[in-house]
Each structure stands twice: as structure tokens, then as C-alpha cells.
mmCIF file of N, CA and C in Angstrom:
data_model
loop_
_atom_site.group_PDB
_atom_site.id
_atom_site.type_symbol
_atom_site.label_atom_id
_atom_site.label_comp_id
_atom_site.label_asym_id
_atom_site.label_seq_id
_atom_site.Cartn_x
_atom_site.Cartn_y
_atom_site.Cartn_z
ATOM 1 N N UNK I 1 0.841 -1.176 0.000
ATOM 2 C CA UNK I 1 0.000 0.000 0.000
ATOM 3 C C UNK I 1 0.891 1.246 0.000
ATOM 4 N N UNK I 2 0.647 2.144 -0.966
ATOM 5 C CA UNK I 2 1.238 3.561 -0.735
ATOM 6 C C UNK I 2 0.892 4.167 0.129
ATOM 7 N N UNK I 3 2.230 5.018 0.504
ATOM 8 C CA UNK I 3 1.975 5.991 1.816
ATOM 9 C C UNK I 3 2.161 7.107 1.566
ATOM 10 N N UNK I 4 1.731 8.385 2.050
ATOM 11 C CA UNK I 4 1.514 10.022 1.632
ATOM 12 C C UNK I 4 2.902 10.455 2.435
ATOM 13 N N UNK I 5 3.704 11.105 1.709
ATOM 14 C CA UNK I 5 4.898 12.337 2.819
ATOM 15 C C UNK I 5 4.547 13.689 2.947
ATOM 16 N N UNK I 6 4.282 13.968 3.828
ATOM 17 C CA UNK I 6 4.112 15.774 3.340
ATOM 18 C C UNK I 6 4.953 16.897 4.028
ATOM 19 N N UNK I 7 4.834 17.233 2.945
ATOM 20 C CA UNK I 7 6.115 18.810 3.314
ATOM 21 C C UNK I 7 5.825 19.941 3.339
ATOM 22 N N UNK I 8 5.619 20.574 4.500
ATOM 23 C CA UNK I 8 5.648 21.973 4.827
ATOM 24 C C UNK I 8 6.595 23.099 3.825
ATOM 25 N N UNK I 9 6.157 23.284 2.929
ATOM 26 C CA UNK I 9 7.254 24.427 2.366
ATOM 27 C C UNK I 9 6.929 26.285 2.623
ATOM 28 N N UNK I 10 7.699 26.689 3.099
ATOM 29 C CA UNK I 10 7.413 28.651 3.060
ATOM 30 C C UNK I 10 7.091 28.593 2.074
ATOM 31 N N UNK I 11 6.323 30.026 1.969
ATOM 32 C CA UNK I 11 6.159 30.436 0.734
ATOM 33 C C UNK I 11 7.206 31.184 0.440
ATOM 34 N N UNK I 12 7.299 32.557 1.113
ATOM 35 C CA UNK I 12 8.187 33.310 0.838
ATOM 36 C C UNK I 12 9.126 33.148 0.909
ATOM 37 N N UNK I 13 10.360 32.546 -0.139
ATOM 38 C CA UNK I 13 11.469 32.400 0.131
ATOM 39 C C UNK I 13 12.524 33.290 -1.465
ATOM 40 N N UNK I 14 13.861 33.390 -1.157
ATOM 41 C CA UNK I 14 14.402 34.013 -2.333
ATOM 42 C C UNK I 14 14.460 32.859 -3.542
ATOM 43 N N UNK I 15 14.800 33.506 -4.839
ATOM 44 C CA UNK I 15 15.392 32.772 -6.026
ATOM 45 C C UNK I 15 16.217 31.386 -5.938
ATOM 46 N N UNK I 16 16.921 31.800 -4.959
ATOM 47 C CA UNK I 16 17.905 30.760 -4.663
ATOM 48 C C UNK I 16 17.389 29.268 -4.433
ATOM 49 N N UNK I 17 17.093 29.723 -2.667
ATOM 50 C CA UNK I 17 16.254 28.683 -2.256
ATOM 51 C C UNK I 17 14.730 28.177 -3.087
ATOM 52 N N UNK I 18 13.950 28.524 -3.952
ATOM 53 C CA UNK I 18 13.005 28.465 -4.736
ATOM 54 C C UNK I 18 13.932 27.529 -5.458
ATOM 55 N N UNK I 19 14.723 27.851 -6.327
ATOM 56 C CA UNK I 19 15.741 26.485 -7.134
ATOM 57 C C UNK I 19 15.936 25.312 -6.532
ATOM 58 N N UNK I 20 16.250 25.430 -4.917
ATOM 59 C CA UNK I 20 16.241 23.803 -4.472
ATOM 60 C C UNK I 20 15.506 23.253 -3.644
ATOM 61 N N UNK I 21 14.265 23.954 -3.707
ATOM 62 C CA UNK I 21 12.998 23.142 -3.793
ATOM 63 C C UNK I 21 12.568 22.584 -4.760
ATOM 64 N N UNK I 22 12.690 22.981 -5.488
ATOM 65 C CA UNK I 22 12.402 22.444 -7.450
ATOM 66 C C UNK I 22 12.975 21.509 -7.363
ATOM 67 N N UNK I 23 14.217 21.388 -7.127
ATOM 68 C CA UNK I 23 15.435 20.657 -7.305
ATOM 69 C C UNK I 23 14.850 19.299 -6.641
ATOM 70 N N UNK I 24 15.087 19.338 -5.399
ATOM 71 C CA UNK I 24 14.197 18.461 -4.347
ATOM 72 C C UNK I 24 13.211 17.884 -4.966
ATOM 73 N N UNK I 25 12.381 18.559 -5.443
ATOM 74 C CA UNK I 25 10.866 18.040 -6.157
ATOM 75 C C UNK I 25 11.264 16.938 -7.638
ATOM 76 N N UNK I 26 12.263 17.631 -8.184
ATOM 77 C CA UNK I 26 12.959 16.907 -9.464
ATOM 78 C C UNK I 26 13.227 15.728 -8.963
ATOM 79 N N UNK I 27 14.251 15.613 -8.502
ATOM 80 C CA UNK I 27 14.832 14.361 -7.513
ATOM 81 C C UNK I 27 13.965 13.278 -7.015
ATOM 82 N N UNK I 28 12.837 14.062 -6.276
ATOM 83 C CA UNK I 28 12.071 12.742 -5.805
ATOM 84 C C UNK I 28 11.793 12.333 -6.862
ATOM 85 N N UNK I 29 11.011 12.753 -8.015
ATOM 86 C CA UNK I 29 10.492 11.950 -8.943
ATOM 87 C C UNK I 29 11.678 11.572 -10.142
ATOM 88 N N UNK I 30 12.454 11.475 -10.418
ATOM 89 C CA UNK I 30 14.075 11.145 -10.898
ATOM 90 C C UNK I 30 14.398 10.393 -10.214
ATOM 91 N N UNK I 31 14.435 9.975 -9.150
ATOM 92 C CA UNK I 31 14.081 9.010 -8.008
ATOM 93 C C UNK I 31 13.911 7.804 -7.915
ATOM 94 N N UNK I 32 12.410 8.180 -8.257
ATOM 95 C CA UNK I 32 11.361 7.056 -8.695
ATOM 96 C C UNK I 32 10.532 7.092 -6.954
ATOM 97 N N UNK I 33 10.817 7.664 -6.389
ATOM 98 C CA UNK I 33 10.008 7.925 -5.100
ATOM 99 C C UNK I 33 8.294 8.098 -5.560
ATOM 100 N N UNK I 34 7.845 8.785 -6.539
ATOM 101 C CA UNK I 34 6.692 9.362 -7.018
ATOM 102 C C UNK I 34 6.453 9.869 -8.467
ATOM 103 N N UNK I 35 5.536 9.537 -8.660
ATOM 104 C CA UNK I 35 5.447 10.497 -10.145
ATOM 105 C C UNK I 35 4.803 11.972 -10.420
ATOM 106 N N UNK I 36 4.141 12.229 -9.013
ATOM 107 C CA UNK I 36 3.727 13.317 -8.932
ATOM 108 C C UNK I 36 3.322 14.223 -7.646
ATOM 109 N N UNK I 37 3.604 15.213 -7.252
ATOM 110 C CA UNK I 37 3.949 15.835 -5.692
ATOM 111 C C UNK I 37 2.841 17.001 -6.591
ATOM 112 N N UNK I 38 1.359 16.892 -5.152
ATOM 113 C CA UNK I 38 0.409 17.459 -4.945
ATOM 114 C C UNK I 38 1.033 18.828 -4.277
ATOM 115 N N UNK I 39 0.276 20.004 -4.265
ATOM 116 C CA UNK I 39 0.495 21.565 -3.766
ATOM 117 C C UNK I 39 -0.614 22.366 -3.513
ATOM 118 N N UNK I 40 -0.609 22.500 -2.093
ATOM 119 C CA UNK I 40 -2.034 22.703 -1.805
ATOM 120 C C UNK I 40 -1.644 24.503 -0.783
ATOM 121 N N UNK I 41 -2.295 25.502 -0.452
ATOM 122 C CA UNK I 41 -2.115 26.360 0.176
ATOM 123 C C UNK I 41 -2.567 25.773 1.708
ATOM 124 N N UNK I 42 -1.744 25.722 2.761
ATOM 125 C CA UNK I 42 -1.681 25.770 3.947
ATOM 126 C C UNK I 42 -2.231 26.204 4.810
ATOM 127 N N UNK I 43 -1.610 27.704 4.587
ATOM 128 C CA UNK I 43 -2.044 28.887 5.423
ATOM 129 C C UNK I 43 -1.730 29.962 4.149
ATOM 130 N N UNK I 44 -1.457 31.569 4.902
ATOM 131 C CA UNK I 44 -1.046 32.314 3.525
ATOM 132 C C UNK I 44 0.625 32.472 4.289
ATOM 133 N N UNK I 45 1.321 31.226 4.719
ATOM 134 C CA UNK I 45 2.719 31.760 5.262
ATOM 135 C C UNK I 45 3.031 30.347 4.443
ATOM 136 N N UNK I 46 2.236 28.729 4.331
ATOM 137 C CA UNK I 46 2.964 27.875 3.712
ATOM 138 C C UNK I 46 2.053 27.046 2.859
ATOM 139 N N UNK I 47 2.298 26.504 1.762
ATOM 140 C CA UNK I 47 2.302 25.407 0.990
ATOM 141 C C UNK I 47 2.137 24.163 1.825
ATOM 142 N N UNK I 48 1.349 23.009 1.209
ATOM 143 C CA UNK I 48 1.485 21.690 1.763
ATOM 144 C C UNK I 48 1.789 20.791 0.434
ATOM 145 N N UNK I 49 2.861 20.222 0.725
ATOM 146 C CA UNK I 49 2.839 19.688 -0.639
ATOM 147 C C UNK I 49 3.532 17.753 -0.198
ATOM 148 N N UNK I 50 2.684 16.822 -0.979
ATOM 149 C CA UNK I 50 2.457 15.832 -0.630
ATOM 150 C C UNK I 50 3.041 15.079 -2.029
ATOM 151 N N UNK I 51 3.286 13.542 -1.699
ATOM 152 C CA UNK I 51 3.208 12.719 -2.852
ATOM 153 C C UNK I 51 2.989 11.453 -1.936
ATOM 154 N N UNK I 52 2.964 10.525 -2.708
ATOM 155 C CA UNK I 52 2.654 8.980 -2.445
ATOM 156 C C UNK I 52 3.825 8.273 -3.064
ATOM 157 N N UNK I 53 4.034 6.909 -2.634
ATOM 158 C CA UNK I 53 5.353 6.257 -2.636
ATOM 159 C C UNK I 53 5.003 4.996 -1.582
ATOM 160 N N UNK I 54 5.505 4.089 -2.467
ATOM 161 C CA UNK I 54 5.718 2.722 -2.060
ATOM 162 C C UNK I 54 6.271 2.693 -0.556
ATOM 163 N N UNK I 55 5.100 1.893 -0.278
ATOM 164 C CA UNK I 55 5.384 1.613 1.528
ATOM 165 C C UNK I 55 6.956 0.999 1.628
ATOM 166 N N UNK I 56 7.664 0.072 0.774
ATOM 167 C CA UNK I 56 8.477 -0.340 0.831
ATOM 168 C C UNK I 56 9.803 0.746 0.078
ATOM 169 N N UNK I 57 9.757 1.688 0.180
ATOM 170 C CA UNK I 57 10.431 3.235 -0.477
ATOM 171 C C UNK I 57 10.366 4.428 0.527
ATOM 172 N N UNK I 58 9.247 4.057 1.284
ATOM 173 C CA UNK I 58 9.227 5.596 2.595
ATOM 174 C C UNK I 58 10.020 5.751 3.085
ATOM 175 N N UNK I 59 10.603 4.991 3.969
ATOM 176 C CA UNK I 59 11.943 5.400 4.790
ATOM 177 C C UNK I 59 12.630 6.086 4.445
ATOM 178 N N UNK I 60 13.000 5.383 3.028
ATOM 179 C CA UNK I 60 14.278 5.605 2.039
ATOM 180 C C UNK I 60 14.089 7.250 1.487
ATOM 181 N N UNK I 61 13.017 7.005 0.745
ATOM 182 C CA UNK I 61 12.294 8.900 0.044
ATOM 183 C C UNK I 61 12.342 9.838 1.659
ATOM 184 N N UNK I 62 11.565 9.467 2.912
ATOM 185 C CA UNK I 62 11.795 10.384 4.250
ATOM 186 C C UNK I 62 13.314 10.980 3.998
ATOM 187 N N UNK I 63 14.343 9.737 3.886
ATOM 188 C CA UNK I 63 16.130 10.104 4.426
ATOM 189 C C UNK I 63 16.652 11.149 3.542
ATOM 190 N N UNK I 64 15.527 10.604 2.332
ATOM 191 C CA UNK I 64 16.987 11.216 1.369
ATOM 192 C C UNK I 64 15.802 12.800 1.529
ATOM 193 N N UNK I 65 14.948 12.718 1.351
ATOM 194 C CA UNK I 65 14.342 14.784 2.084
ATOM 195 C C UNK I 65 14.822 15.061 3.386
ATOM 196 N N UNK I 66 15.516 14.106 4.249
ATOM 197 C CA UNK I 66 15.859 14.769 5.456
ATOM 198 C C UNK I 66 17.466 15.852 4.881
ATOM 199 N N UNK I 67 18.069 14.441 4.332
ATOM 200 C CA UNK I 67 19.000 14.761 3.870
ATOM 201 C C UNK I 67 19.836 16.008 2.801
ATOM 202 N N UNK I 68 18.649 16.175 2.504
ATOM 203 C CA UNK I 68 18.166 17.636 1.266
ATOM 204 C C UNK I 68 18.160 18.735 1.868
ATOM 205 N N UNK I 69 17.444 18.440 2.846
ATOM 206 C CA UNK I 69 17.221 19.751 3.883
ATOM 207 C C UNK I 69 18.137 20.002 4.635
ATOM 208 N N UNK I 70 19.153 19.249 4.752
ATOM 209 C CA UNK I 70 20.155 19.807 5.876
ATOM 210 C C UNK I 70 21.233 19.811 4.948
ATOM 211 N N UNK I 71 21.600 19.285 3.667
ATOM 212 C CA UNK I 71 22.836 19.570 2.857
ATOM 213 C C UNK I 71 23.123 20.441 2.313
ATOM 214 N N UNK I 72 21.570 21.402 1.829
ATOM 215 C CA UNK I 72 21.180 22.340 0.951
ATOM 216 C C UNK I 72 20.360 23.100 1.792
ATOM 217 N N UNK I 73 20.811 22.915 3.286
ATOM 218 C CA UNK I 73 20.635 24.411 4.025
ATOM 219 C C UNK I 73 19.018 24.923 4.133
ATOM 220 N N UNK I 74 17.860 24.087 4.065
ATOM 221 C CA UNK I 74 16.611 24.330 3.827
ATOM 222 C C UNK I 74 15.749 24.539 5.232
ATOM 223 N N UNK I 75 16.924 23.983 6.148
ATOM 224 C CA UNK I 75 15.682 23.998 7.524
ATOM 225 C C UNK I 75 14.716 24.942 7.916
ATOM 226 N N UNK I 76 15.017 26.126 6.959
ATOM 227 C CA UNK I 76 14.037 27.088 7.311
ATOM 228 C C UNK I 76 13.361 27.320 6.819
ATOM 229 N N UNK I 77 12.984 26.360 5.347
ATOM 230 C CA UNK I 77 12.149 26.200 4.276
ATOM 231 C C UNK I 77 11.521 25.328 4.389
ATOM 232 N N UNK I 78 11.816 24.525 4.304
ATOM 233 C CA UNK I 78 11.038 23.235 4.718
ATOM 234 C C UNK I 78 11.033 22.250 5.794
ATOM 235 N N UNK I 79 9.629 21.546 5.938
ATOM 236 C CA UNK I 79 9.669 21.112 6.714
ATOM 237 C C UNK I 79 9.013 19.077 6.805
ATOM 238 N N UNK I 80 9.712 18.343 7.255
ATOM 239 C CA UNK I 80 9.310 17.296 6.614
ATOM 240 C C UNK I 80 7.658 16.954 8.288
ATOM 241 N N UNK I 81 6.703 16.441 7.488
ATOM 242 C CA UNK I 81 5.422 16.534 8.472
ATOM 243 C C UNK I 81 5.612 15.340 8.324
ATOM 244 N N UNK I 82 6.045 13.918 7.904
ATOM 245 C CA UNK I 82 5.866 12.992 8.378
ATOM 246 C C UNK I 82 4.765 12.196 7.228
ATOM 247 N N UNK I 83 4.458 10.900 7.698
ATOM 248 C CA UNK I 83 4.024 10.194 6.446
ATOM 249 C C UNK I 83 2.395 9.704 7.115
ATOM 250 N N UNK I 84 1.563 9.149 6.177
ATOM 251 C CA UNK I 84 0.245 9.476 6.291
ATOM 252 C C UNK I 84 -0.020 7.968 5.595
ATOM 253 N N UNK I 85 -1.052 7.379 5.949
ATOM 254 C CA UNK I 85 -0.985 5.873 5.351
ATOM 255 C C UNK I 85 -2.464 6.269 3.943
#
């Protein structure tokens, strides 16, 4: 059964950081984590943005966005909410 990840993203962020969220988003699905990451308004401060992925792939797709976020400096962009059955 697939499971949902969802990610808290700011909205307001610069050019920069806007590139490696994309980037991030590329990746998962380059991946093969997902073929497609949902984007929903939050609040008017964040984005919720979700995909689905093989129960036997979550862990793996969780590490490597933990890993994104702290290599590429995002902790203040994003935020990982955890997975949803």
C-alpha cells in the first residue's frame, strides 16, 4: 500500500532557495520515489505539498528529504510533516 509524505514548504522564500525546492521536487520523482507531488495552500505563510510512494520506499524517500534539507541548508524552508498511510 502507498503511503503520503508531506512537506511543509514557506512560501516566501528568495530565487535561490526556490531552485532547491524544485530541485528536491525533481529528484524525488528522478528518483522514482513518485510520479507526482500534490500543492495545496496551507495557510497564507505555507504550501502543503504531498506525494505517495511505495510503503516499501518511505523510509528511504523520508532520508533522502531529510537529507536535502540539511545539505542544501533548507531547515528554514522546509519542513518534513511525516508520512500518512
Amino acid at each position: 500500500m502507498d503511503k503520503t509524505i508531506k512537506l511543509r514548504v514557506k512560501k516566501e522564500i528568495d530565487n535561490r532557495n526556490e531552485l532547491k525546492v524544485l530541485q528536491l521536487k525533481g529528484s524525488l520523482i528522478t528518483k522514482g520515489y513518485t510520479e507526482i507531488i500534490h500543492i495545496a495552500d496551507e495557510d497564507e505563510d505555507f504550501y502543503l505539498n504531498s506525494f505517495s510512494t511505495a510503503a516499501d520506499h518511505r523510509k528511504e524517500a523520508e532520508d533522502f528529504v531529510l537529507d536535502y534539507i540539511s545539505s542544501h541548508d533548507l531547515t528554514d524552508t522546509i519542513t518534513l510533516l511525516g508520512t500518512v498511510r
